[in-house]
């Protein structure tokens, strides 16, 4: 691929190498290769209406960047919703991904940019929202949900 295009290994297509897409592709590599998220449990750039657990429901016309699922009993449940930003990623971006999560229902949300990844979740023990830099492994996130 040249500098204008990237190969999206998740979707098997060439895509424009926009700043956000570069972040998304790098993050997908980290999720799957380093944090051991199963590739088959990761959804990339889908409309809310296309998500398996929201099919048939009335949802806004919004498109999410990355959604990771985990198996629970005989179904897949949302685990981690990630929004990729070319720059910034402060409170406004956290509000945006939290707004998407109103519909998605993942226990963890994150924003990613060139500099860092911020993870946001509700700490059950303190009943307070926590924001941390970085992402735990797939197994560590699942352990928090059981």
Tab-separated table of C-alpha atoms in Angstrom:
chain	number	residue	atom	x	y	z
A	1	UNK	CA	0.000	0.000	0.000
A	2	UNK	CA	1.148	3.552	-0.574
A	3	UNK	CA	0.939	6.461	1.869
A	4	UNK	CA	-2.610	7.337	0.758
A	5	UNK	CA	-4.068	3.889	1.465
A	6	UNK	CA	-3.965	1.293	4.236
A	7	UNK	CA	-4.980	-2.339	4.192
A	8	UNK	CA	-7.705	-2.901	6.756
A	9	UNK	CA	-7.001	-6.451	7.915
A	10	UNK	CA	-10.290	-6.679	9.831
A	11	UNK	CA	-12.458	-5.888	6.821
A	12	UNK	CA	-10.069	-7.089	4.115
A	13	UNK	CA	-10.222	-3.883	2.076
A	14	UNK	CA	-7.997	-0.934	1.191
A	15	UNK	CA	-9.021	2.263	2.955
A	16	UNK	CA	-7.920	5.894	2.849
A	17	UNK	CA	-5.056	6.618	5.234
A	18	UNK	CA	-6.769	9.432	7.133
A	19	UNK	CA	-5.332	10.413	10.532
A	20	UNK	CA	-8.255	8.733	12.342
A	21	UNK	CA	-7.910	5.594	10.222
A	22	UNK	CA	-4.209	5.319	11.052
A	23	UNK	CA	-5.104	5.488	14.748
A	24	UNK	CA	-7.897	2.919	14.297
A	25	UNK	CA	-5.641	0.458	12.458
A	26	UNK	CA	-2.827	0.799	14.991
A	27	UNK	CA	-5.289	0.315	17.840
A	28	UNK	CA	-6.840	-2.759	16.207
A	29	UNK	CA	-3.367	-4.276	15.948
A	30	UNK	CA	-2.734	-3.599	19.660
A	31	UNK	CA	-6.142	-4.983	20.687
A	32	UNK	CA	-5.726	-8.242	18.789
A	33	UNK	CA	-1.977	-8.901	18.882
A	34	UNK	CA	-0.983	-7.470	22.276
A	35	UNK	CA	-4.123	-7.420	24.422
A	36	UNK	CA	-5.541	-10.677	22.988
A	37	UNK	CA	-9.003	-9.514	21.977
A	38	UNK	CA	-10.490	-12.242	19.730
A	39	UNK	CA	-10.743	-10.845	16.206
A	40	UNK	CA	-14.198	-12.372	15.809
A	41	UNK	CA	-15.459	-10.354	18.800
A	42	UNK	CA	-14.362	-6.984	17.377
A	43	UNK	CA	-16.629	-4.855	15.162
A	44	UNK	CA	-15.208	-1.944	13.152
A	45	UNK	CA	-17.098	1.098	11.812
A	46	UNK	CA	-20.696	-0.026	12.061
A	47	UNK	CA	-23.927	1.891	12.350
A	48	UNK	CA	-25.769	1.373	15.628
A	49	UNK	CA	-28.619	-0.226	13.655
A	50	UNK	CA	-26.188	-2.896	12.359
A	51	UNK	CA	-25.079	-4.091	15.790
A	52	UNK	CA	-26.332	-7.611	16.573
A	53	UNK	CA	-27.767	-6.715	19.981
A	54	UNK	CA	-29.560	-3.613	18.609
A	55	UNK	CA	-31.111	-5.121	15.456
A	56	UNK	CA	-34.752	-4.189	15.124
A	57	UNK	CA	-34.553	-1.408	17.711
A	58	UNK	CA	-35.057	2.277	16.989
A	59	UNK	CA	-31.633	3.862	17.351
A	60	UNK	CA	-30.095	7.122	16.092
A	61	UNK	CA	-28.174	7.157	12.819
A	62	UNK	CA	-24.712	7.035	14.356
A	63	UNK	CA	-21.643	5.090	13.399
A	64	UNK	CA	-19.188	3.794	15.969
A	65	UNK	CA	-15.469	3.187	15.460
A	66	UNK	CA	-14.685	-0.004	17.396
A	67	UNK	CA	-16.862	-2.235	19.567
A	68	UNK	CA	-15.569	-5.324	21.359
A	69	UNK	CA	-17.896	-8.044	22.630
A	70	UNK	CA	-17.493	-10.833	25.177
A	71	UNK	CA	-19.334	-14.149	25.471
A	72	UNK	CA	-21.797	-14.509	28.321
A	73	UNK	CA	-23.841	-17.694	28.481
A	74	UNK	CA	-25.083	-18.195	24.914
A	75	UNK	CA	-24.766	-14.618	23.641
A	76	UNK	CA	-22.233	-11.887	22.925
A	77	UNK	CA	-22.490	-8.755	25.058
A	78	UNK	CA	-20.846	-5.348	24.517
A	79	UNK	CA	-17.596	-4.996	26.479
A	80	UNK	CA	-15.612	-2.002	25.214
A	81	UNK	CA	-16.670	0.864	22.938
A	82	UNK	CA	-13.809	2.919	21.453
A	83	UNK	CA	-13.920	6.240	19.595
A	84	UNK	CA	-10.825	7.213	17.567
A	85	UNK	CA	-9.884	10.889	17.278
A	86	UNK	CA	-7.132	12.417	15.148
A	87	UNK	CA	-6.350	14.876	17.934
A	88	UNK	CA	-7.678	15.998	21.256
A	89	UNK	CA	-9.793	13.551	23.125
A	90	UNK	CA	-10.741	15.440	26.244
A	91	UNK	CA	-14.080	15.717	27.961
A	92	UNK	CA	-15.965	16.447	24.712
A	93	UNK	CA	-14.773	13.161	23.167
A	94	UNK	CA	-15.596	11.256	26.369
A	95	UNK	CA	-19.083	12.782	26.257
A	96	UNK	CA	-19.459	11.696	22.612
A	97	UNK	CA	-18.496	8.077	23.253
A	98	UNK	CA	-20.644	8.037	26.403
A	99	UNK	CA	-23.576	9.250	24.274
A	100	UNK	CA	-23.062	6.342	21.852
A	101	UNK	CA	-22.804	4.030	24.822
A	102	UNK	CA	-26.274	5.033	25.985
A	103	UNK	CA	-27.447	2.792	23.128
A	104	UNK	CA	-24.621	0.242	23.085
A	105	UNK	CA	-24.459	-0.537	26.813
A	106	UNK	CA	-20.770	-1.464	27.147
A	107	UNK	CA	-19.317	-1.404	30.688
A	108	UNK	CA	-16.134	0.243	29.341
A	109	UNK	CA	-15.667	3.135	26.903
A	110	UNK	CA	-12.443	4.607	25.578
A	111	UNK	CA	-11.131	7.338	23.342
A	112	UNK	CA	-7.918	6.957	21.397
A	113	UNK	CA	-5.739	9.517	19.637
A	114	UNK	CA	-2.103	9.683	18.525
A	115	UNK	CA	-0.855	10.376	22.044
A	116	UNK	CA	-2.917	8.182	24.362
A	117	UNK	CA	-5.935	6.039	25.112
A	118	UNK	CA	-8.306	7.012	27.911
A	119	UNK	CA	-10.519	4.329	29.442
A	120	UNK	CA	-13.699	5.278	31.332
A	121	UNK	CA	-15.814	2.985	33.485
A	122	UNK	CA	-17.934	2.840	36.614
A	123	UNK	CA	-16.034	1.532	39.634
A	124	UNK	CA	-18.615	-0.649	41.365
A	125	UNK	CA	-16.928	-0.472	44.794
A	126	UNK	CA	-16.897	3.329	44.967
A	127	UNK	CA	-19.847	3.920	42.607
A	128	UNK	CA	-17.743	6.578	40.849
A	129	UNK	CA	-16.682	7.047	37.241
A	130	UNK	CA	-12.986	6.328	36.737
A	131	UNK	CA	-10.803	7.572	33.881
A	132	UNK	CA	-7.455	5.842	33.350
A	133	UNK	CA	-4.827	5.977	30.647
A	134	UNK	CA	-4.264	2.775	28.660
A	135	UNK	CA	-6.229	-0.417	28.062
A	136	UNK	CA	-6.165	-3.670	30.036
A	137	UNK	CA	-6.095	-7.053	28.316
A	138	UNK	CA	-9.275	-8.706	27.068
A	139	UNK	CA	-9.180	-11.211	29.933
A	140	UNK	CA	-8.759	-8.462	32.538
A	141	UNK	CA	-11.777	-6.562	31.185
A	142	UNK	CA	-13.904	-9.712	31.108
A	143	UNK	CA	-12.901	-10.522	34.695
A	144	UNK	CA	-14.415	-7.185	35.758
A	145	UNK	CA	-17.748	-8.170	34.185
A	146	UNK	CA	-18.200	-11.509	35.958
